Short mmCIF file of C-alpha atoms in Angstrom, two decimals:
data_model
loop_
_atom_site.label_atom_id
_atom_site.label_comp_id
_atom_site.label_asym_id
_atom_site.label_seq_id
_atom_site.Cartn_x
_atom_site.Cartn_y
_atom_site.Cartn_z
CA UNK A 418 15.93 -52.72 -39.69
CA UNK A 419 13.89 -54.28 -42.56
CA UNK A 420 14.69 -57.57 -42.94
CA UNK A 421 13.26 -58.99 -46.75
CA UNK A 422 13.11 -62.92 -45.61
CA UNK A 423 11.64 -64.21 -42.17
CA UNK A 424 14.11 -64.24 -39.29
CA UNK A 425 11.73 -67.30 -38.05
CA UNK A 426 12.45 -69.27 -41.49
CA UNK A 427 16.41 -68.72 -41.24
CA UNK A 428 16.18 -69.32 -37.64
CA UNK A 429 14.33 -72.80 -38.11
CA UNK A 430 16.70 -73.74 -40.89
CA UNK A 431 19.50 -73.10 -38.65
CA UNK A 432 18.20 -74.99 -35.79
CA UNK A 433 17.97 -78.12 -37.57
CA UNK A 434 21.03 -77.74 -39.07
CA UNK A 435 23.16 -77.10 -36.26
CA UNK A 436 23.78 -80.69 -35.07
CA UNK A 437 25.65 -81.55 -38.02
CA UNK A 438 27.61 -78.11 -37.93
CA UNK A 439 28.79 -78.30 -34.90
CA UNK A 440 29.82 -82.09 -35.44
CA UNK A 441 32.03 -80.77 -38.70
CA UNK A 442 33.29 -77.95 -37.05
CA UNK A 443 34.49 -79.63 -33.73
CA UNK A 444 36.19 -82.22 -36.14
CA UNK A 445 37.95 -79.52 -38.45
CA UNK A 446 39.05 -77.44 -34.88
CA UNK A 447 40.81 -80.85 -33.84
CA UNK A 448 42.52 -81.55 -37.03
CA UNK A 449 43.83 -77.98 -37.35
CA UNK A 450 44.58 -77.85 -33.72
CA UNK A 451 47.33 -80.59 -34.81
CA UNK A 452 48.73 -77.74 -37.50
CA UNK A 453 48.62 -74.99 -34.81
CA UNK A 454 45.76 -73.52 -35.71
CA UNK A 455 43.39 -72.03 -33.89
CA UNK A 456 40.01 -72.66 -35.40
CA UNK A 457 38.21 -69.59 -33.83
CA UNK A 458 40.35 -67.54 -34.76
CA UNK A 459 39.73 -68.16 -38.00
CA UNK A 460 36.28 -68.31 -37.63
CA UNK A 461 36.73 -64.61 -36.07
CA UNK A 462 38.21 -63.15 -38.87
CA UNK A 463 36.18 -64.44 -41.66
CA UNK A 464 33.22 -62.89 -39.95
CA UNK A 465 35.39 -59.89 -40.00
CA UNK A 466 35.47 -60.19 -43.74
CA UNK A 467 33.49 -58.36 -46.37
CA UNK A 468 32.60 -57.69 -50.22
CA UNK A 469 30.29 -55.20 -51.72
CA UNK A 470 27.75 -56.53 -54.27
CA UNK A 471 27.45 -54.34 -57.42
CA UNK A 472 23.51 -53.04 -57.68
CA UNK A 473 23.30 -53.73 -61.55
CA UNK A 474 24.46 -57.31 -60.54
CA UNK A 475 21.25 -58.02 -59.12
CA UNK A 476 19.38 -58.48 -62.19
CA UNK A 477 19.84 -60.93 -65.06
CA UNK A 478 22.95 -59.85 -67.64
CA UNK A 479 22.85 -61.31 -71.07
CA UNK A 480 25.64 -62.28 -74.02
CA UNK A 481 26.76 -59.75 -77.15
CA UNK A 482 23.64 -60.87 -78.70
CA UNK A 483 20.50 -61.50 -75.93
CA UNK A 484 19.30 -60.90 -72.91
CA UNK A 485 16.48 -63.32 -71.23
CA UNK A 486 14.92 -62.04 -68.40
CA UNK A 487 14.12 -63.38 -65.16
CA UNK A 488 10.02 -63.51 -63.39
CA UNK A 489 11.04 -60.83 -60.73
CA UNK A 490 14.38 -59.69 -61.27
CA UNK A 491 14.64 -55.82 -60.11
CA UNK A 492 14.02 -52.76 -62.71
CA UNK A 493 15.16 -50.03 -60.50
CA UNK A 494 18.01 -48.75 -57.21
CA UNK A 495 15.06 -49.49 -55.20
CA UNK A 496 14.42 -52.94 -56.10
CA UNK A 497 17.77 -53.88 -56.26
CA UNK A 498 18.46 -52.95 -52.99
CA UNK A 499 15.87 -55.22 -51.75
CA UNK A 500 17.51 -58.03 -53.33
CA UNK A 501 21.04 -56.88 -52.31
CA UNK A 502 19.43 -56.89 -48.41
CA UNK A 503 18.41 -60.60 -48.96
CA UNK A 504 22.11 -61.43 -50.44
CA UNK A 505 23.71 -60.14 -46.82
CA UNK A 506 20.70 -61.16 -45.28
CA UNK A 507 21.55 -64.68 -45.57
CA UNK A 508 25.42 -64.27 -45.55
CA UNK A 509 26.28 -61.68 -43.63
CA UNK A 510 29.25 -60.77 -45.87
CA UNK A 511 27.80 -57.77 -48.19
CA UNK A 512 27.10 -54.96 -46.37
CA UNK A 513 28.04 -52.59 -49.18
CA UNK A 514 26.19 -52.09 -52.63
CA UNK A 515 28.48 -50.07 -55.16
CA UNK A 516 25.60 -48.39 -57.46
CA UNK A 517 26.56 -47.45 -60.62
CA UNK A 518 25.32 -44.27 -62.62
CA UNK A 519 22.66 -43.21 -64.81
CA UNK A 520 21.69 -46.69 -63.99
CA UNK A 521 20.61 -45.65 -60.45
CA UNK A 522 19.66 -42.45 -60.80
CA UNK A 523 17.14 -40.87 -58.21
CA UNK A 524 15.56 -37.37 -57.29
CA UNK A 525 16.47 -37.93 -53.85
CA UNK A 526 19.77 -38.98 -52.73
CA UNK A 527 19.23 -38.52 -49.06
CA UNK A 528 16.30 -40.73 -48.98
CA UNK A 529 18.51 -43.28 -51.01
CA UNK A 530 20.82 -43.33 -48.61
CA UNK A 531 18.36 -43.67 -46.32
CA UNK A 532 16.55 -46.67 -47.88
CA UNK A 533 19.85 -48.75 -47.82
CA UNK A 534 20.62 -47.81 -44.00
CA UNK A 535 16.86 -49.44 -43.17
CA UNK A 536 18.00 -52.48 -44.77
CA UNK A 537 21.51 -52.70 -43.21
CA UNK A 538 23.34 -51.96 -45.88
CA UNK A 539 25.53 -48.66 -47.31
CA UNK A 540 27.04 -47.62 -50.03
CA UNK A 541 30.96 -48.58 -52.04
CA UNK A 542 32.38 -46.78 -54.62
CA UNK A 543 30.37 -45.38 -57.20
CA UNK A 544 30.67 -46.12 -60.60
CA UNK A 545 30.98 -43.83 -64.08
CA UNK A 546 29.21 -44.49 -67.36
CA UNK A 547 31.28 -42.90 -70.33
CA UNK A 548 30.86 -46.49 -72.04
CA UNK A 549 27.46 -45.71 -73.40
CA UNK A 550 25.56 -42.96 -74.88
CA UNK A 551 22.20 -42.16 -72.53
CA UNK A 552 18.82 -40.83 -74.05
CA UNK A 553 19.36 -37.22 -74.60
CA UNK A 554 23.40 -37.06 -74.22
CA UNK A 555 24.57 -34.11 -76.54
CA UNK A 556 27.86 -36.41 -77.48
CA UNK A 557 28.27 -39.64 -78.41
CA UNK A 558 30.95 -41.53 -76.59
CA UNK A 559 31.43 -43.63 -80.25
CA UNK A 560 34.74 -41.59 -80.10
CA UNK A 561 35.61 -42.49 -76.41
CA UNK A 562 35.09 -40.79 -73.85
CA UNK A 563 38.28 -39.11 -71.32
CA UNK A 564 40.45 -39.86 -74.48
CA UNK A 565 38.05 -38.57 -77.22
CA UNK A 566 39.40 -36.56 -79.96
CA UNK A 567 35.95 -34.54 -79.48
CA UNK A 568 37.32 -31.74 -76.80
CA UNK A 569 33.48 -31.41 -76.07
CA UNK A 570 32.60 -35.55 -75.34
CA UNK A 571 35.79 -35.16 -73.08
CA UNK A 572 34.48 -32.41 -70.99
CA UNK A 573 30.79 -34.32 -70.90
CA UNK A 574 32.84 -36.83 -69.86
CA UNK A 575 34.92 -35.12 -67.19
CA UNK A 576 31.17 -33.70 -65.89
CA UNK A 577 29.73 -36.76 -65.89
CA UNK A 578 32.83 -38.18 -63.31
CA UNK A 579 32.25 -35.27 -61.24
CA UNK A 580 28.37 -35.59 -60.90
CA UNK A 581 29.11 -39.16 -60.21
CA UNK A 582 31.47 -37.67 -57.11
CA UNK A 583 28.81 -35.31 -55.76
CA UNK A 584 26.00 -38.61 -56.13
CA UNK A 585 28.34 -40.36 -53.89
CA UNK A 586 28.90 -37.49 -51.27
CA UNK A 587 24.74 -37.56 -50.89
CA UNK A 588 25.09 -41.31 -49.89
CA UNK A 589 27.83 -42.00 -47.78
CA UNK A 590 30.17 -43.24 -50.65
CA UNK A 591 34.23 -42.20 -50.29
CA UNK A 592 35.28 -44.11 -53.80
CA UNK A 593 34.95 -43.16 -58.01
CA UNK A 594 35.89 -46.34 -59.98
CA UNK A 595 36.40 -44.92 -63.30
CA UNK A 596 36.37 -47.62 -66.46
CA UNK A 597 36.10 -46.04 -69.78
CA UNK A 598 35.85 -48.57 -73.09
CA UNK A 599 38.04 -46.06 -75.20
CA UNK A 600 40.97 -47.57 -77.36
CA UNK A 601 40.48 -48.28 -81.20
CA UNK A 602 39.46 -51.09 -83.74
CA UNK A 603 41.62 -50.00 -86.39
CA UNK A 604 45.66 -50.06 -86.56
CA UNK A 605 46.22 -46.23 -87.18
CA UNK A 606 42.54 -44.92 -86.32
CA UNK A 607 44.47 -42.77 -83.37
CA UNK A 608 47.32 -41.61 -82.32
CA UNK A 609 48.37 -44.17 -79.44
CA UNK A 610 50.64 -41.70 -77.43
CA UNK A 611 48.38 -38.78 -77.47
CA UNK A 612 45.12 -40.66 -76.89
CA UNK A 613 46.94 -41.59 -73.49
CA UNK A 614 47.86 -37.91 -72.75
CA UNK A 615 44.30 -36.89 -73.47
CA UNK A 616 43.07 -39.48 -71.07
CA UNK A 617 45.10 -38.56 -68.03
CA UNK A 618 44.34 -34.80 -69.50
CA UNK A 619 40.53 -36.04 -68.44
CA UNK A 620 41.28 -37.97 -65.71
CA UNK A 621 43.19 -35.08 -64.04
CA UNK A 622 40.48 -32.91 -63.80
CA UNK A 623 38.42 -35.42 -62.12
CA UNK A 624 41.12 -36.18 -59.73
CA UNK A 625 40.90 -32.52 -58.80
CA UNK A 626 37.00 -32.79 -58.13
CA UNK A 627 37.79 -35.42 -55.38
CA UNK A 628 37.05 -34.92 -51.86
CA UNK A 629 39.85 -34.56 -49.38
CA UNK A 630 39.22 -38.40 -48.26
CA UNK A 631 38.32 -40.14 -51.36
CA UNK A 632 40.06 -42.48 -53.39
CA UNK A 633 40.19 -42.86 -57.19
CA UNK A 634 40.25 -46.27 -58.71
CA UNK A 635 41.41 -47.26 -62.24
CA UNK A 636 39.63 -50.30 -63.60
CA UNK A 637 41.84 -51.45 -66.55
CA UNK A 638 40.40 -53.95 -69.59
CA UNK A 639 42.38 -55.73 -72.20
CA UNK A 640 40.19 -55.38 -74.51
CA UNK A 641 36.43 -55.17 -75.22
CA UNK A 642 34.51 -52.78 -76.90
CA UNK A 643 38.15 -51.77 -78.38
CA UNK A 644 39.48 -54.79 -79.76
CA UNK A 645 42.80 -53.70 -81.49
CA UNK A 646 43.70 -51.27 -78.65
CA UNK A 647 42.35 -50.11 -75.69
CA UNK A 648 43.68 -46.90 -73.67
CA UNK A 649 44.03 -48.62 -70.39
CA UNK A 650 44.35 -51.78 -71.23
CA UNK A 651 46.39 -53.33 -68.47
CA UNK A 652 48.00 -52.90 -64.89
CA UNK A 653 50.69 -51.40 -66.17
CA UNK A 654 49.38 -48.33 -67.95
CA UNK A 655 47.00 -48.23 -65.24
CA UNK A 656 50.02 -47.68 -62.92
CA UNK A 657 51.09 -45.13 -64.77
CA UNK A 658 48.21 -43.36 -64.62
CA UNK A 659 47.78 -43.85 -61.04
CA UNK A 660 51.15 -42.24 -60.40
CA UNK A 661 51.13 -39.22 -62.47
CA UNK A 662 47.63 -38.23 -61.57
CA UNK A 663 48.29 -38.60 -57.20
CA UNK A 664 48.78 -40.19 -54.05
CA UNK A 665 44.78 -41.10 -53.50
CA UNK A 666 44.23 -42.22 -57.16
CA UNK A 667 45.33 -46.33 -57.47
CA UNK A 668 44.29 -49.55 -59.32
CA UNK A 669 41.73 -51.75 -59.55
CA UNK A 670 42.04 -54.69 -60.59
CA UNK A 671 39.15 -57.16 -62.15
CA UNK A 672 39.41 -61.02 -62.81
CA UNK A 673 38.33 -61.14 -65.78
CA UNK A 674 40.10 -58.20 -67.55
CA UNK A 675 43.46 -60.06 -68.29
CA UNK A 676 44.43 -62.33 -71.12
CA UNK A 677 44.43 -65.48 -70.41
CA UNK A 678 46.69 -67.42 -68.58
CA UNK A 679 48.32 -64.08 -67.12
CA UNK A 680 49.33 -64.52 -62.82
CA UNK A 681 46.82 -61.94 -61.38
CA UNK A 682 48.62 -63.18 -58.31
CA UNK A 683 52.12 -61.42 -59.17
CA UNK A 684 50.04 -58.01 -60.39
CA UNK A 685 49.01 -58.09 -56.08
CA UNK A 686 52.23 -58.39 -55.53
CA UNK A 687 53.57 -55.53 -57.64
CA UNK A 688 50.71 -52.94 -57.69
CA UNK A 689 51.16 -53.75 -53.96
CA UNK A 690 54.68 -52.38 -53.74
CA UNK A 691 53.60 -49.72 -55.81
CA UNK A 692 51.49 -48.41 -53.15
CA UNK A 693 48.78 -48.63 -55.56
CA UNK A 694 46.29 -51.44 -55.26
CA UNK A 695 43.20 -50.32 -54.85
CA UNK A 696 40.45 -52.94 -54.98
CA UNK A 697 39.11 -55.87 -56.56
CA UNK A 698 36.25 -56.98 -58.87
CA UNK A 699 35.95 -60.42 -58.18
CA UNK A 700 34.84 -63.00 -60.78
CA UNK A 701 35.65 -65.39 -63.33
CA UNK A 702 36.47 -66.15 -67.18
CA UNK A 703 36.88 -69.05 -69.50
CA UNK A 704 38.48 -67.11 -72.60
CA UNK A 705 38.19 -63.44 -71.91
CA UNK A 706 35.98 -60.92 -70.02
CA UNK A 707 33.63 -63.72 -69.04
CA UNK A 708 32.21 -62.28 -65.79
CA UNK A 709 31.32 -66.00 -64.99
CA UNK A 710 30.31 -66.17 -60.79
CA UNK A 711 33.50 -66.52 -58.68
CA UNK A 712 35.64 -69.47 -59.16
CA UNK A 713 33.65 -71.22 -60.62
CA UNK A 714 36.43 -71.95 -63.09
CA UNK A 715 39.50 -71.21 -61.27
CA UNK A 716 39.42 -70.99 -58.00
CA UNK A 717 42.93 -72.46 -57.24
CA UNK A 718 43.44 -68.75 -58.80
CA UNK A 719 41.31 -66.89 -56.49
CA UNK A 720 42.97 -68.42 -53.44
CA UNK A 721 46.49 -67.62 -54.55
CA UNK A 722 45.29 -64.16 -55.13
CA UNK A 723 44.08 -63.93 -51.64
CA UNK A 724 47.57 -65.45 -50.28
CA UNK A 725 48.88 -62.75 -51.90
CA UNK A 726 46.74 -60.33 -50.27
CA UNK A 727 47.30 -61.47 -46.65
CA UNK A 728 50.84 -61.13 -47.59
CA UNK A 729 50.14 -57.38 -47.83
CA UNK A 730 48.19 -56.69 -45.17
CA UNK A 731 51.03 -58.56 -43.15
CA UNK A 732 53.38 -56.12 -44.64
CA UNK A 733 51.26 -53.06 -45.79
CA UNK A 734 54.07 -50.84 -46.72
CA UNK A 735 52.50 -47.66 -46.67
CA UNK A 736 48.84 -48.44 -46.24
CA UNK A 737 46.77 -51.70 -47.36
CA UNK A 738 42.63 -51.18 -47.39
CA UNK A 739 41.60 -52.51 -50.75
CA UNK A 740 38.37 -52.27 -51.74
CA UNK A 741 36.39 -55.74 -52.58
CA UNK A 742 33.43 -56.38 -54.65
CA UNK A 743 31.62 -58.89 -56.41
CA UNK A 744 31.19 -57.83 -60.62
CA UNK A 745 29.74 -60.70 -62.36
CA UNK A 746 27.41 -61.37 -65.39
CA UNK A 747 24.18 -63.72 -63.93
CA UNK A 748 23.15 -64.84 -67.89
CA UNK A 749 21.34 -68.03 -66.31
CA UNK A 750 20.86 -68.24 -63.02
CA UNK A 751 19.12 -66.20 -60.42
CA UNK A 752 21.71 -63.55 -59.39
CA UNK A 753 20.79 -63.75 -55.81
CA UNK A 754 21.92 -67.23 -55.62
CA UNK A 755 24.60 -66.49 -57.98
CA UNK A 756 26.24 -63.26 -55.74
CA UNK A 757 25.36 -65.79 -52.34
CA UNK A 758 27.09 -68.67 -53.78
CA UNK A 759 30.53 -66.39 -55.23
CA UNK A 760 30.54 -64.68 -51.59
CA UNK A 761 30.71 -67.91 -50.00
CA UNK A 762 33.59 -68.44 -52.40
CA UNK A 763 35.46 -65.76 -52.08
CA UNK A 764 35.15 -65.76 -47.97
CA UNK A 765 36.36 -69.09 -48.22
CA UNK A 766 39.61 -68.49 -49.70
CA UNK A 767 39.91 -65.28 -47.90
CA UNK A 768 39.73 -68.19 -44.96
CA UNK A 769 42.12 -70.51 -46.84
CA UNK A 770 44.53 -68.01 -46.77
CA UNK A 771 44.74 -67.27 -43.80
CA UNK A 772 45.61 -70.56 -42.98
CA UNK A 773 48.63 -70.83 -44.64
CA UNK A 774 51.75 -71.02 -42.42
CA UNK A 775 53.60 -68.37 -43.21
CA UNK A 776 56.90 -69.04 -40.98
CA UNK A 777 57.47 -72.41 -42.88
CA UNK A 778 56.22 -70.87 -46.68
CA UNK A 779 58.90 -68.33 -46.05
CA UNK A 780 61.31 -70.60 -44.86
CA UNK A 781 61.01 -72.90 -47.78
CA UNK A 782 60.89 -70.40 -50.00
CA UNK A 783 64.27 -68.50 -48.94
CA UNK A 784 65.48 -72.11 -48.69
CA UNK A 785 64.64 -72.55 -52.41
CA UNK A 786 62.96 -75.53 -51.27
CA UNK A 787 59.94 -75.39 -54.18
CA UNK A 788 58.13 -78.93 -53.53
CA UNK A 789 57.70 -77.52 -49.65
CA UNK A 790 56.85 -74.10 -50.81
CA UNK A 791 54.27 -75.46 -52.94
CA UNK A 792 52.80 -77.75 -50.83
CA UNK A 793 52.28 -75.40 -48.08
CA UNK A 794 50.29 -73.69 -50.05
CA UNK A 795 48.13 -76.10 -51.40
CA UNK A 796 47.97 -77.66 -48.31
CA UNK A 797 45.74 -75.37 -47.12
CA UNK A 798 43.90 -74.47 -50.32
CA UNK A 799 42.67 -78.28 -50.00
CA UNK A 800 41.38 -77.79 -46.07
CA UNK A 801 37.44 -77.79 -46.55
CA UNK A 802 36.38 -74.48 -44.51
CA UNK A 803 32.57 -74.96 -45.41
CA UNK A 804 32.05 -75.33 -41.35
CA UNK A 805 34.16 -72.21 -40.66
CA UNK A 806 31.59 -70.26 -43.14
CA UNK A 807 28.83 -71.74 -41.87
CA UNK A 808 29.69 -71.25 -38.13
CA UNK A 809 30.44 -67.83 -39.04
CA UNK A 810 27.33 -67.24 -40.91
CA UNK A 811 25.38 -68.35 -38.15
CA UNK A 812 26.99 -66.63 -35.68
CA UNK A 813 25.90 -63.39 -37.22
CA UNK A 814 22.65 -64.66 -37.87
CA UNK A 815 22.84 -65.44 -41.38
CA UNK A 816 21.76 -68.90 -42.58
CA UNK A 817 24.15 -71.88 -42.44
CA UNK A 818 22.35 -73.65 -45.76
CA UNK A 819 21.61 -70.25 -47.07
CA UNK A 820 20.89 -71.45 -50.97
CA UNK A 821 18.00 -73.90 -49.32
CA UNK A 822 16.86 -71.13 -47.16
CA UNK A 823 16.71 -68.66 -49.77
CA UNK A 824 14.76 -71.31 -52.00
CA UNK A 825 12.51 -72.22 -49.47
CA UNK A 826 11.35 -68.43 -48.62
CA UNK A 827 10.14 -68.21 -52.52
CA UNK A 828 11.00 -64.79 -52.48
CA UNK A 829 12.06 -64.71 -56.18
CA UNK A 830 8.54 -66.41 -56.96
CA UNK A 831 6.88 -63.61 -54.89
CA UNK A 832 8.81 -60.78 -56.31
CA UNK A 833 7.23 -61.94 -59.90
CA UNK A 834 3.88 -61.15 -58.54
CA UNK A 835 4.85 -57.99 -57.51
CA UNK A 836 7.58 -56.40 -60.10
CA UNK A 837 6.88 -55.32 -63.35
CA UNK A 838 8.47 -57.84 -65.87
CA UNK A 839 11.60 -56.90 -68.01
CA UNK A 840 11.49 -56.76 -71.29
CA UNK A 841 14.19 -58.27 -73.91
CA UNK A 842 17.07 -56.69 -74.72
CA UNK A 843 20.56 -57.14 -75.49
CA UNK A 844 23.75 -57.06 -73.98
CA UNK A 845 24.25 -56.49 -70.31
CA UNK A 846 22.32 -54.89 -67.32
#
């Protein structure tokens, strides 16, 4: 397996860090060994845990209005794998890249799929592009795309969905997240009912394209580039999409795509019940669609989200496998550190989670007894699990201090020797 950053230089790190680990660790096991806890256990399942990194995320995204590039950031599926390899590399918690197309377009998917497998990794869902008109597209997608007026941008649109499904046959991929930016700017510019039906019209026929064992996910947005309506523009037309089109089509559901203030947490729960929750895109916002890393604003947030999510996999109903993955906007920092520092973040709460004791939340909670309810939880949103990470990382050979490792293997200051720069733009990767 091609490893990007020297074994010997994680390894060396580690060794010198391992005194103190093991020091924080023993003294975590024995405090939560007073709660009942078993601290390996823990540590067991977080190494259990996963998230897929998105392959545009490894380069540099931008605002509205700019983009400014980073010395050695990746221009193609090629390079970005690389960097993805380093990201699980050091914390052995991204196996999975979910590549997203044109972007990654190649002449050979079997090699692709290749390429990733030499560095450890595979593929996630693949992703659909009907937000943006390519060089040499015969329709615009100014209209929208699955809910165009335009009968012909519709069917480009249903193609394009079904190329994307044969792409991800070629490279191991069982998963189409479908987004599409169509709604309107304009009170009366469509019809609000029928641009609906046209969309699950569209969306139908790529449901029908779908291999026995895929799955379908809807990725809903409140708004954004359709500011006065957008088609699927919450969980709750995205459930009824989900429904009408069939059993292996469900919801995704991203951080940042709510207004804010809404409880993400109690959309788990329902879509949950539902049968339909697909998957996540983890990040973060400040005022809207923000794609800021993972809780870096709220991460009180992320970790009731996850409680809510262990709740479901303790009752799964009819099934509970939801997808995970990492979607963020890296405007000023180096996205490898950036994706390393959000999957630490999101593993941890994953690991706060789990330590919640359920027996007395439920108890309190069908005792109406809300100060004891509450405190459970943040009880154990408070426990620092930074040596449960660490150990974990470790023990799959990833690297306990992985932002100092990563810094100290200058691999972002050799990859600007070797990359072509990129140029200025706007907008996002």
């Amino acid at each position: 397996m091609i490893a990007p950053l020297s074994a010997e230089l994680i390894a060396e790190a580690n060794s010198a860090a391992t005194p103190a680990l093991e020091e924080d660790y023993a003294a975590l096991g024995r405090k939560l060994e007073r709660q009942g806890v078993a601290i390996d256990r823990i540590k067991d399942r977080v190494k259990e845990f996963s998230v897929a990194v998105p392959s545009w995320g490894a380069g540099r995204g931008g605002t509205r209005f700019a983009k400014f590039p980073l010395a050695g950031e990746p221009t193609n599926i090629h390079e970005k794998l690389e960097d993805c390899a380093v990201i699980n590399q050091l914390s052995r918690t991204t196996p999975r890249v979910s590549p997203h197309f044109p972007w990654d377009k190649v002449d050979d998917y079997g090699a692709l799929r290749e390429e990733a497998d030499s560095y450890g990794l595979s593929f996630d869902a693949v992703n659909s592009n009907t937000f943006q008109d390519q060089v040499g597209q015969p329709h615009s997608y100014s209209t929208g795309s699955l809910s165009s007026t335009v009968e012909a941008t519709r069917e480009q649109a249903i193609e394009h969905n079904i190329e994307c499904i044969e792409i991800g046959r070629k490279i191991g991929s069982r998963a189409l997240t479908v987004w599409v930016g169509d709604g309107t700017n304009f009170p009366g510019q469509q019809d609000l009912g029928r641009s609906f039906d046209r969309y699950l019209d569209g969306a139908a026929k790529v449901y029908a394209a779908l291999p026995g064992d895929w799955t379908m996910m809807l990725e809903h947005k409140m708004f954004e580039p359709a500011f006065y309506s957008s088609v699927i523009s919450d969980w709750g037309s995205s459930l009824l999409a989900a429904q009408e089109l069939g059993e292996r089509c469900k919801c995704l559901v991203d951080l940042g795509h709510h207004a804010p203030n809404v409880n993400i947490e109690q959309i788990v729960a329902r879509l949950h019940r539902a049968g339909k929750l697909g998957g996540f895109h983890f990040n973060d916002s400040k005022y809207g669609d923000d794609d800021l890393d993972s809780g870096s604003i709220n991460p009180h947030q992320l970790f009731l989200v996850f409680n809510e999510l262990i709740e479901a996999e303790l009752n799964p109903r009819d099934g509970f496998d939801p997808a995970y993955m990492i979607d963020q906007s890296h405007n000023v920092t180096d996205p490898i550190e950036s994706m390393l520092s959000s999957a630490e973040t999101i593993a941890g709460c994953y690991a706060r989670a789990l330590l919640v004791d359920r027996d007395a939340l439920h108890q309190a909670q069908d005792d109406n007894d809300v100060l004891l309810a509450f405190r459970t939880l943040r009880g154990s949103y408070e426990c620092d699990v930074a040596p449960i990470l660490a150990k974990a990382r470790a023990e799959l050979g990833g690297a306990i201090d992985w932002l100092s490792a990563y810094r100290a293997s200058k691999y972002r200051e050799r990859k600007a020797q070797e990359r072509k720069p990129v140029g200025l733009g706007a907008g996002i990767v």
